[in-house]
Structures are given as C-alpha cells and as structure tokens.
CSV table of C-alpha atoms in Angstrom, one decimal:
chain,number,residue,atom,x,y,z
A,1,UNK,CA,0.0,0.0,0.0
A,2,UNK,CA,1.2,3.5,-1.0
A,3,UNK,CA,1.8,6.4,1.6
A,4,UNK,CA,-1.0,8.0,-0.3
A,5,UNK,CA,-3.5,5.0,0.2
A,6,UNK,CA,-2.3,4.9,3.7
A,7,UNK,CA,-3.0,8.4,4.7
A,8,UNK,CA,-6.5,8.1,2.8
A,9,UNK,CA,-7.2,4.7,4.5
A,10,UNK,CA,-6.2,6.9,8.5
A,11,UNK,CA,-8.0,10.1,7.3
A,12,UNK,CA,-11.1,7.9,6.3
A,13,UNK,CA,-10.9,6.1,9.6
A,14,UNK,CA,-10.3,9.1,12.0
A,15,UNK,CA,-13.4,10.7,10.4
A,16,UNK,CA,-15.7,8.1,11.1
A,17,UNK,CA,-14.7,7.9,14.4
A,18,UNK,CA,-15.7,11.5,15.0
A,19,UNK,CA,-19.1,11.1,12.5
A,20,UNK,CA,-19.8,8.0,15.4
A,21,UNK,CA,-19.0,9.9,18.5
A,22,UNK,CA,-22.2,11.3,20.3
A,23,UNK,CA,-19.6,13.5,22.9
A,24,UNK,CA,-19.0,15.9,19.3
A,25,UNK,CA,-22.6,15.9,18.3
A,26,UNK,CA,-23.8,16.2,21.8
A,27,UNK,CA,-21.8,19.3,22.6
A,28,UNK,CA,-22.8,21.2,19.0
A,29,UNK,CA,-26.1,20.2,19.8
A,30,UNK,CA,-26.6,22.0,22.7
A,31,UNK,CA,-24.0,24.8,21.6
A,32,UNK,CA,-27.2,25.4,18.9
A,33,UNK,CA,-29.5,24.6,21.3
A,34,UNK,CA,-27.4,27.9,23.5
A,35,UNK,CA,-27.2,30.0,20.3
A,36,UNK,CA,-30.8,29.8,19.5
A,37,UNK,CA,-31.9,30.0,22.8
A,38,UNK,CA,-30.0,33.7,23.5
A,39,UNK,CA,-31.2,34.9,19.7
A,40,UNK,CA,-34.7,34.3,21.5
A,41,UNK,CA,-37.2,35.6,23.5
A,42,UNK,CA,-38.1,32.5,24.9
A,43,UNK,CA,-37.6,28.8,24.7
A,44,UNK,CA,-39.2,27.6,21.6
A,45,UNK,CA,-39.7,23.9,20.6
A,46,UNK,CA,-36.4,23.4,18.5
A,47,UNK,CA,-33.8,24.4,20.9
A,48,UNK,CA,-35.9,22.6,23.5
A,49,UNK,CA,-35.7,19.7,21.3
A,50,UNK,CA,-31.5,20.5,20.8
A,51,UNK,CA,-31.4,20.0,24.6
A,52,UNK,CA,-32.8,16.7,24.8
A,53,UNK,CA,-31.1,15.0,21.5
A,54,UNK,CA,-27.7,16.6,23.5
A,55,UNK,CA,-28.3,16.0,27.0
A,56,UNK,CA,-29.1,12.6,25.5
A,57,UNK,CA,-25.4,12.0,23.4
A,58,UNK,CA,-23.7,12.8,26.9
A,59,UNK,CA,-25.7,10.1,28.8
A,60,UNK,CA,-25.0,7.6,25.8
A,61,UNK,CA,-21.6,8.4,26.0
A,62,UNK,CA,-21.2,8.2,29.4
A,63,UNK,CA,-22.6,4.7,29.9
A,64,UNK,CA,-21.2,3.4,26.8
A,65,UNK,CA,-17.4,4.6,28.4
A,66,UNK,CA,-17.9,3.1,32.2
A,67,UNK,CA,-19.2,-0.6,30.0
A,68,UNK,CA,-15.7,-0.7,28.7
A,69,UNK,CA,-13.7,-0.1,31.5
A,70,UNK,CA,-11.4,-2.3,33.2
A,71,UNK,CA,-11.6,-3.8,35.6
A,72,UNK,CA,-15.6,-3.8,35.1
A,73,UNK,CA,-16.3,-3.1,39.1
A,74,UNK,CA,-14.7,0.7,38.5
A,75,UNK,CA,-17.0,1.2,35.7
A,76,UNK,CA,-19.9,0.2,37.9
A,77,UNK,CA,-18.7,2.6,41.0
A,78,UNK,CA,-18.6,5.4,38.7
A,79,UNK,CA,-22.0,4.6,37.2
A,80,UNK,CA,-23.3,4.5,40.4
A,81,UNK,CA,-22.5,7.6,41.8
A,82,UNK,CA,-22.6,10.1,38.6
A,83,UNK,CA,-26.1,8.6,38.5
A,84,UNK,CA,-26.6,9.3,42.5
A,85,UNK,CA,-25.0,12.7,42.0
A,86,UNK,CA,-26.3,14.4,38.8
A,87,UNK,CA,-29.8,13.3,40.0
A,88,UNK,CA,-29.0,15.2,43.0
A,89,UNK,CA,-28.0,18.1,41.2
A,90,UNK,CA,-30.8,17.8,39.0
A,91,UNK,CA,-33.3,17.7,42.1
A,92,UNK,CA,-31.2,20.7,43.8
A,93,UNK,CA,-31.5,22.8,40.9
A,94,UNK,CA,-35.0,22.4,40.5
A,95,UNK,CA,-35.8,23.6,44.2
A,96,UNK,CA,-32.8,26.5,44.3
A,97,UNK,CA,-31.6,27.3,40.9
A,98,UNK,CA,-33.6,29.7,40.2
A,99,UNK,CA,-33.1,31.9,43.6
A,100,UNK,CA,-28.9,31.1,42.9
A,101,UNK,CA,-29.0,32.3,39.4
A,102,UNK,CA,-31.3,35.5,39.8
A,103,UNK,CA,-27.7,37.6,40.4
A,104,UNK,CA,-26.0,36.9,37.3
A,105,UNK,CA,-26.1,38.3,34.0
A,106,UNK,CA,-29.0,37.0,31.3
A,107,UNK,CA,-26.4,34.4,29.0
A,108,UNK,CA,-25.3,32.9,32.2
A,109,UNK,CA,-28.4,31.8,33.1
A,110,UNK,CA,-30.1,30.9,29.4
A,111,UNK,CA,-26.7,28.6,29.8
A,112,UNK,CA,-28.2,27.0,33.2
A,113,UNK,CA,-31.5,26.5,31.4
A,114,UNK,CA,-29.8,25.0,28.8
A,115,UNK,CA,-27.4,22.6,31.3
A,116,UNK,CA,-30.8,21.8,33.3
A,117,UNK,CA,-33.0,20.5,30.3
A,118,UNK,CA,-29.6,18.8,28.5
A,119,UNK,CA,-29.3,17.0,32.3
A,120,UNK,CA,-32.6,15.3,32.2
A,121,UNK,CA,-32.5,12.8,29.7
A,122,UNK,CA,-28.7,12.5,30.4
A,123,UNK,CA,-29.8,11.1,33.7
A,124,UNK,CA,-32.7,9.5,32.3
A,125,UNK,CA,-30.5,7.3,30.3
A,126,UNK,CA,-27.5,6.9,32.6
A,127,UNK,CA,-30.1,5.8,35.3
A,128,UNK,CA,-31.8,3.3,32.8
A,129,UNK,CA,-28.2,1.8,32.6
A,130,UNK,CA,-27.7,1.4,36.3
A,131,UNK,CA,-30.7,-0.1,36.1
A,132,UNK,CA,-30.0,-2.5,33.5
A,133,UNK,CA,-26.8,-3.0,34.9
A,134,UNK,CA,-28.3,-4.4,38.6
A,135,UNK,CA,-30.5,-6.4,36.6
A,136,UNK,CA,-28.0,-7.7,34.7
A,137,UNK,CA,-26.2,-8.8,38.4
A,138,UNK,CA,-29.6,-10.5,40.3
A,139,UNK,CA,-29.9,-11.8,36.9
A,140,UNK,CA,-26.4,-13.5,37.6
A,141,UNK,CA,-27.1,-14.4,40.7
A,142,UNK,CA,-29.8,-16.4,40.1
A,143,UNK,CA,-27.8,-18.0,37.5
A,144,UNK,CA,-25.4,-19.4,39.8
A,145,UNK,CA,-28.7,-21.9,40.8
A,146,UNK,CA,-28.7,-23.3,37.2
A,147,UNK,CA,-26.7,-24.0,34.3
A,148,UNK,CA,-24.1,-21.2,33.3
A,149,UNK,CA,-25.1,-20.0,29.8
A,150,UNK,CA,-22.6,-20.4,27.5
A,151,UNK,CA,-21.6,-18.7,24.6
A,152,UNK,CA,-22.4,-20.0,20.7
A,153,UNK,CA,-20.0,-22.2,19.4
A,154,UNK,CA,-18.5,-22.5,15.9
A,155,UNK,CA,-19.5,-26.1,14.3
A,156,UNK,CA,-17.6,-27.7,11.1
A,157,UNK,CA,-20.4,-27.3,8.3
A,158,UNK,CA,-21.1,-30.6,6.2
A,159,UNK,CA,-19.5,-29.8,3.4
A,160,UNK,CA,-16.2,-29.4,4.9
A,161,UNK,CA,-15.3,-26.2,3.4
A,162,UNK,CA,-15.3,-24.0,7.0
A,163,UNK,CA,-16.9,-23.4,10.1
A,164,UNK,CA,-20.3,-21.8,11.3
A,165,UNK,CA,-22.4,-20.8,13.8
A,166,UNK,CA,-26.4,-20.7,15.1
A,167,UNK,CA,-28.2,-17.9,16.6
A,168,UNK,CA,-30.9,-15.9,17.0
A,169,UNK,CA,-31.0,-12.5,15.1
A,170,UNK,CA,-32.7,-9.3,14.7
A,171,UNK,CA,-32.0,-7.9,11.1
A,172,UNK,CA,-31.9,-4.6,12.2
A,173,UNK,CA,-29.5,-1.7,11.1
A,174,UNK,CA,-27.8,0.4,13.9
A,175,UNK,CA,-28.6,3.7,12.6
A,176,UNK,CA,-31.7,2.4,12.5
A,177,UNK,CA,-31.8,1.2,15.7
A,178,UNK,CA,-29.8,4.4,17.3
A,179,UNK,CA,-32.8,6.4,15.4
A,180,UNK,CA,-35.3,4.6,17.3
A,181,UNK,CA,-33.6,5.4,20.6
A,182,UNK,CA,-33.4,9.4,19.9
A,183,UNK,CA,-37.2,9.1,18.9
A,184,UNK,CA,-38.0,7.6,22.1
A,185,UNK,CA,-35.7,10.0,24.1
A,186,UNK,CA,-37.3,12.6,22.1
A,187,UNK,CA,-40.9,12.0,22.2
A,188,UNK,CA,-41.6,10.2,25.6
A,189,UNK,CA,-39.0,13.4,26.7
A,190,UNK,CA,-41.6,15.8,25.8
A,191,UNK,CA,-44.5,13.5,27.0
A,192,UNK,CA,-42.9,13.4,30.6
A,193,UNK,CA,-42.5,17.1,30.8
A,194,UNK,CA,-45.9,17.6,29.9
A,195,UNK,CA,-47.3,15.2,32.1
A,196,UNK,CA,-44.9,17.7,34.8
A,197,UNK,CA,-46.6,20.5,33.6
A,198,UNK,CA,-49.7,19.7,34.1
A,199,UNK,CA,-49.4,18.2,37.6
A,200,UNK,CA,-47.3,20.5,38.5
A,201,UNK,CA,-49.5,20.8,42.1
A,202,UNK,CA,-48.8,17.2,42.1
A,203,UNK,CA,-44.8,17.7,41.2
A,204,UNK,CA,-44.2,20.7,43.7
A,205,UNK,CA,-46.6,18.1,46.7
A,206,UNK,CA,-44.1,15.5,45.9
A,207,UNK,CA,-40.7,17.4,46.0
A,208,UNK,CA,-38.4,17.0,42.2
A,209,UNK,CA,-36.4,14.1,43.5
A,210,UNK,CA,-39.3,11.8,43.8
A,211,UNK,CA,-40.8,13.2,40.9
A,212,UNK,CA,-37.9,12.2,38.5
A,213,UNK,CA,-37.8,8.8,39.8
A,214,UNK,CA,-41.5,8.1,39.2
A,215,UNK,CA,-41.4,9.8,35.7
A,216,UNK,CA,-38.7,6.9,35.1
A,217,UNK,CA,-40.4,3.9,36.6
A,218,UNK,CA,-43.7,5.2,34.9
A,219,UNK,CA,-42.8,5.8,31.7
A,220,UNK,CA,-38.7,5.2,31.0
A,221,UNK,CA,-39.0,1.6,32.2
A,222,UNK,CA,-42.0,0.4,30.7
A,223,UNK,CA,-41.1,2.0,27.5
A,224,UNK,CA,-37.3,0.2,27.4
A,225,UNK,CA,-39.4,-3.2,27.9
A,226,UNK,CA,-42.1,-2.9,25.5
A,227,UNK,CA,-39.3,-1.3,22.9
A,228,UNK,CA,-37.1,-4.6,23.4
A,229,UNK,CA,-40.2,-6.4,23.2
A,230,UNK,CA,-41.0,-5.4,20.1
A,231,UNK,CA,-37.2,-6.0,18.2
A,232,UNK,CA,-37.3,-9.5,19.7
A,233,UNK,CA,-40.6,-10.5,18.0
A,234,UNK,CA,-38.4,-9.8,14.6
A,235,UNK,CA,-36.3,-12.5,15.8
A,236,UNK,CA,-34.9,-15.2,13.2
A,237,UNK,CA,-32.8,-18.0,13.3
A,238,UNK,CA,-29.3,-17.3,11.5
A,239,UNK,CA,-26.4,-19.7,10.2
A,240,UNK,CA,-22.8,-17.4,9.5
A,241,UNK,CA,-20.4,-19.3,8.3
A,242,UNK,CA,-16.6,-18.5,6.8
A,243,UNK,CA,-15.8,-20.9,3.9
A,244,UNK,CA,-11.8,-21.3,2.2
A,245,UNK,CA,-13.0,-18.1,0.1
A,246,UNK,CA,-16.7,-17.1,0.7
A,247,UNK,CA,-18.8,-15.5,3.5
A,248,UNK,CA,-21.9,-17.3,3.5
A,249,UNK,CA,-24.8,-15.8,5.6
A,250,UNK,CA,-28.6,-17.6,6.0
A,251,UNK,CA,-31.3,-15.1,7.8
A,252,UNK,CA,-34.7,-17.4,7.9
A,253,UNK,CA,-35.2,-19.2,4.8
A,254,UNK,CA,-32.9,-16.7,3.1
A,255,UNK,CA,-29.3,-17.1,1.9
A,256,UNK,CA,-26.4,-14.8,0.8
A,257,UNK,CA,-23.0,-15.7,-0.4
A,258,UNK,CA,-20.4,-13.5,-0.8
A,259,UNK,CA,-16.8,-14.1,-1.8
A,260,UNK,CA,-13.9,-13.0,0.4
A,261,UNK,CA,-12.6,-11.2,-2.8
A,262,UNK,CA,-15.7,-8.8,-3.2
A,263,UNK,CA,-16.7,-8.4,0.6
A,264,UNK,CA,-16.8,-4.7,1.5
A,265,UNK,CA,-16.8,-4.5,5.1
A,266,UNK,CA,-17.3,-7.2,7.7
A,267,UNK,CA,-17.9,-5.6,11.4
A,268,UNK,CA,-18.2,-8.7,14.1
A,269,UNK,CA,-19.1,-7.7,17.8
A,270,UNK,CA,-19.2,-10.3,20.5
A,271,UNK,CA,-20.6,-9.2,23.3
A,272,UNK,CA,-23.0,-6.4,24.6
A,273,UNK,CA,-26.4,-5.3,23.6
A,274,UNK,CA,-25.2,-4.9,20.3
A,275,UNK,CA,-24.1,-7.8,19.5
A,276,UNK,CA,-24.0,-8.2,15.9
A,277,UNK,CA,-22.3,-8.9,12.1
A,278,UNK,CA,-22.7,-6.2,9.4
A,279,UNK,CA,-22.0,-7.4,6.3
A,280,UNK,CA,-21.4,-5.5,3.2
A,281,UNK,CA,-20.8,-6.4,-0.6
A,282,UNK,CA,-21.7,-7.9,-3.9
A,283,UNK,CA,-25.2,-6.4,-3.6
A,284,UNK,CA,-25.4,-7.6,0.3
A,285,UNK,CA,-26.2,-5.4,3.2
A,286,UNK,CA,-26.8,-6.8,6.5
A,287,UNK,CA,-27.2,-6.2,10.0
A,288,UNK,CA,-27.6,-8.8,12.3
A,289,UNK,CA,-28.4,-7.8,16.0
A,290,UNK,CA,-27.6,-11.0,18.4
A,291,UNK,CA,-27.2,-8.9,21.7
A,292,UNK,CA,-30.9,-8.1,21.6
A,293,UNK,CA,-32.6,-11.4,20.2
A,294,UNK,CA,-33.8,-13.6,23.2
A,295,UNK,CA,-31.2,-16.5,23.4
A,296,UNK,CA,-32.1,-20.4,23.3
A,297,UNK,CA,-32.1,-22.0,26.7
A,298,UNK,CA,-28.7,-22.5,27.9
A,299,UNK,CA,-26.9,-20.0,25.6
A,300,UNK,CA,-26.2,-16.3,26.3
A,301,UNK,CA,-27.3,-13.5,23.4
A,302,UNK,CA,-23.4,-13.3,22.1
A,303,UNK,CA,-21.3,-14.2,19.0
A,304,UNK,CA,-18.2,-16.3,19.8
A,305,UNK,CA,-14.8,-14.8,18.4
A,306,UNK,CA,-13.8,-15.0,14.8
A,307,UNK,CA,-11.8,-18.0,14.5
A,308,UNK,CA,-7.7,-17.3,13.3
A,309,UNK,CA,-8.1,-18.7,9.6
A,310,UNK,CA,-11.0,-16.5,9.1
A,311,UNK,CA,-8.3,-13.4,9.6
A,312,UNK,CA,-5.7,-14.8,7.1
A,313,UNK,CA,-8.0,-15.7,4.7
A,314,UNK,CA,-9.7,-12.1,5.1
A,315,UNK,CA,-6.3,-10.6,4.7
A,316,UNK,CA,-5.4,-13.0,1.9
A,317,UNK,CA,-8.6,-11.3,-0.1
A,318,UNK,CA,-7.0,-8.0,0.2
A,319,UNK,CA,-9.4,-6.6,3.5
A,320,UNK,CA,-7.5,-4.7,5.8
A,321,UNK,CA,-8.5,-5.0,9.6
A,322,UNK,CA,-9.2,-1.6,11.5
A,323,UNK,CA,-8.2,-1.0,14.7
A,324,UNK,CA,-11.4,-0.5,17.3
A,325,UNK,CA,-11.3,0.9,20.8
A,326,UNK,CA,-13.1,-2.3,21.9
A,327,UNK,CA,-11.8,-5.4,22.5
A,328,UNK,CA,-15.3,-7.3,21.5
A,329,UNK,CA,-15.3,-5.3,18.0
A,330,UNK,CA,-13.6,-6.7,14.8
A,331,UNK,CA,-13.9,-4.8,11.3
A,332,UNK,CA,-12.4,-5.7,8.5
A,333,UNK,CA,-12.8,-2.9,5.4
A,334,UNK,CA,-11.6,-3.4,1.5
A,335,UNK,CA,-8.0,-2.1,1.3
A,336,UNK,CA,-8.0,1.5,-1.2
A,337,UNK,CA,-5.9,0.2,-4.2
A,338,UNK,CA,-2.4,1.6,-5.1
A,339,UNK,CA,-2.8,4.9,-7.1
C-alpha cells in the first residue's frame, strides 16, 4: 500500500470515528441549542428539542465509556454515583436554581437552562443503565442456581469447506436502531415534561427528586421493555459461516453468499447489547443484532470470536482490519488500491 493509500485509508478512519461519537454531536447540539436559545425571546420547541437529542449523546456516551472499563467493578462505581449525583444536582437545581442564578447576568443563566434540560435525559438514560446494569447482576445471581449459559460455538459445516455458527438474530441496522432510541428519548422526553406540567400541584406536593424517579419507573421503564419487546418478535434464526473463500450468511429461509474477494466490510461484535455482524458487498447489506434477540435456553445472546483462519484468509482477499477501541469489535474494510 502506497503512503497516499495509507494516509486516505487513516484520514477515512479518523473521520468516522468523530461522524460516530455522540460526545461531538452532543456538545454542538446544545452549543445550537445555547445560540438559539439567546437569539430568542423565549424557549421555543427546536432548541428545547436540541437540549434533549444533546443531553441525551452525553448520557449515551457516558454509559457506553464506564461498559468498557477495566476492571468492570470501576466502571460500575462510577456509574453508580454520577447517576446518584447528577440526579441530585438535577433535584437541587430544580428547588434553588432559580433563587442562585437570579444575580447573574442573562447568558449565564439561558446557559443554566440549557445545562438543566440537557441533564434530564442524560440522567434519564444513565439511570436506565444502572438499572440494566443491577439487573444484569440478580440476573447472575440467580444464574449461579442453574446451568451457566454459554456462549455459541463455531461447528464444522457438512461440506467441509469451514466453520459456522447458530443464533438468534434481529435484522436490524444500527442507525436504524440508534434512530429509534433518539425518537424515544425525544418524544416520551416531551410526553414526561408535559405530564410535569400539568401536575405540576402534584410535582411541587411530591418534592423533584421523587418526581424524577417516578417519571422513570412510569414511563422510561416500561417503555425500554415494550421497545425490546418489540425488536425481539423480529427475531430469526441465522447460520454465518466462513468458507476457504466465501462468507456465506442464511437469515430465515434466506441465503447470501459473498466471496472474500468482493466483501466490502465485515464488522463482528461479541458481546454487549449490540451484539452483531454487518456485512457489506456484492449487492449484500446486512445487520444482524444477536445482543438483543432472546437466546435459546442454555446459551447467552453473544457471537463467539472470529476464528484465526478467518483473519488470514480475510487478509489474503485484500481486507484490511481496522483498529477498534473495543476489544469485542472486529472490522475488516476493502484495502483502497495503489494509485
């Protein structure tokens, strides 16, 4: 590969990373959110709607960091107690902010106002972590009474050419999916401040601390379940499996084979919520969600690790592996050709 390719192959690669991170589009989010909201006379529905999309990126980002750190008991201290803490601030705020700011200057506190509303769905969702996260642990601990799941093995296929694997699948796309997620955030955002505003004899009986946590049992929680609820009923059973030179990938009663030689991009996760293979070339385009899918009985909603040969024989048909800040993350991209 040519200096050139190489430096179009980095530039490429450092730009998607900052396309993908929600910390960027959080902050000029609410940095519009800010502008519009001083330009103003009052708080109008757009910037209101800035505030939650941003408030929202910082939350995602926040949980999605403490999931990968190590070792994982960190991660969950810090969770814990920015989630303690920003709901805290969020309930102080509420009851005081507006006698604290009253002294300073009128873009100082359009910023608070700003910070407040951002804060709400940024707690929303870190909370909804925590709370998936706890879950997650009596969920454990009433594992250690039965079987340990264990994790989808790769089987020799018939034919002898390679090696697959079974599992449950959700074809769904993670734009899609992360679309679906701001749309919720969005919509049952504005439905919970509504609800506020028109109790609000109700909210100011019951104090803002106990109001937020009841605005999330009500309505975050039973929303998260019904919305997982309603990918896992697009569930289907899915064969991958790497032959000597082909990709060949079986969604239901469907099947797609795709050389090594004119495969695009290959993405494999192994373990979280999302879980998945995206597979891209010779007129295929898939997404395959396994972290979400309800596992069979006995085996946990993962993908096991790509298998060595599978790399050289990748590598072999000119793809080029990308380095991820995730261990549980492999992509593999079409090398740019020598110009």
């Amino acid at each position: 590969m040519t200096d050139s390719a190489l430096d179009v192959q980095v530039h490429r690669t450092v730009g998607r990373r900052l396309i993908r991170n929600p910390l960027i589009w959080g902050a000029l989010l609410l940095l519009a959110a800010l502008i519009w909201t001083l330009a103003g006379d009052d708080l109008s529905f757009f910037p209101f709607l800035l505030m939650l999309v941003g408030g929202w990126c910082f939350g995602f980002a926040f949980v999605n960091a403490t999931l990968r750190m190590v070792p994982a008991r960190n991660g969950v201290f810090l969770h814990a107690g920015v989630a303690i803490v920003l709901g805290a601030a969020i309930a102080f705020v509420v009851e005081y902010g507006e006698d604290l700011l009253a002294p300073f200057p009128e873009w100082v506190r359009a910023g608070a106002v700003v910070v407040q509303l951002a804060a709400i769905p940024a707690a929303g969702w870190i909370w909804l972590g925590l709370v998936s996260r706890i879950t997650d642990v009596m969920t454990r601990r009433e594992a250690k009474k039965r079987p340990v799941p264990v994790t989808p093995e790769w089987e020799r296929e018939e034919s002898g050419d390679g090696s697959g694997v079974r599992f449950p699948g959700i074809p769904l796309r993670m734009r899609a999916l992360t679309g679906a997620i701001i749309a919720i955030v969005v919509v049952f955002g504005l439905g919970g401040t509504a609800l506020v505003i028109a109790f609000d004899d109700v909210v100011l009986r019951l104090g803002a601390r106990l109001t937020i946590i009841l605005v999330g049992v009500v309505i975050a929680l039973p929303v998260y379940f019904l919305f997982t609820a309603l990918l896992r009923r697009r569930t289907e059973p899915c064969l991958v499996a790497f032959g000597n030179d082909e990709l060949r990938v079986t969604v239901g009663e469907s099947t797609h084979v795709i050389p090594f030689r004119r495969l695009e991009r290959l993405v494999w996760r192994t373990r979280s919520d999302y879980a998945r293979i995206e597979v891209q070339g010779d007129g295929v385009d898939l997404s395959l969600v396994a972290g979400l899918a309800k596992p069979p009985r006995g085996l946990t909603a993962e993908l096991p690790p790509l298998p060595r040969r599978v790399f050289r024989r990748l590598e072999l048909a000119g793809m080029t592996q990308e380095s991820s800040r995730r261990r549980d993350v492999t992509i593999f991209t079409r090398a740019p050709g020598p110009t």
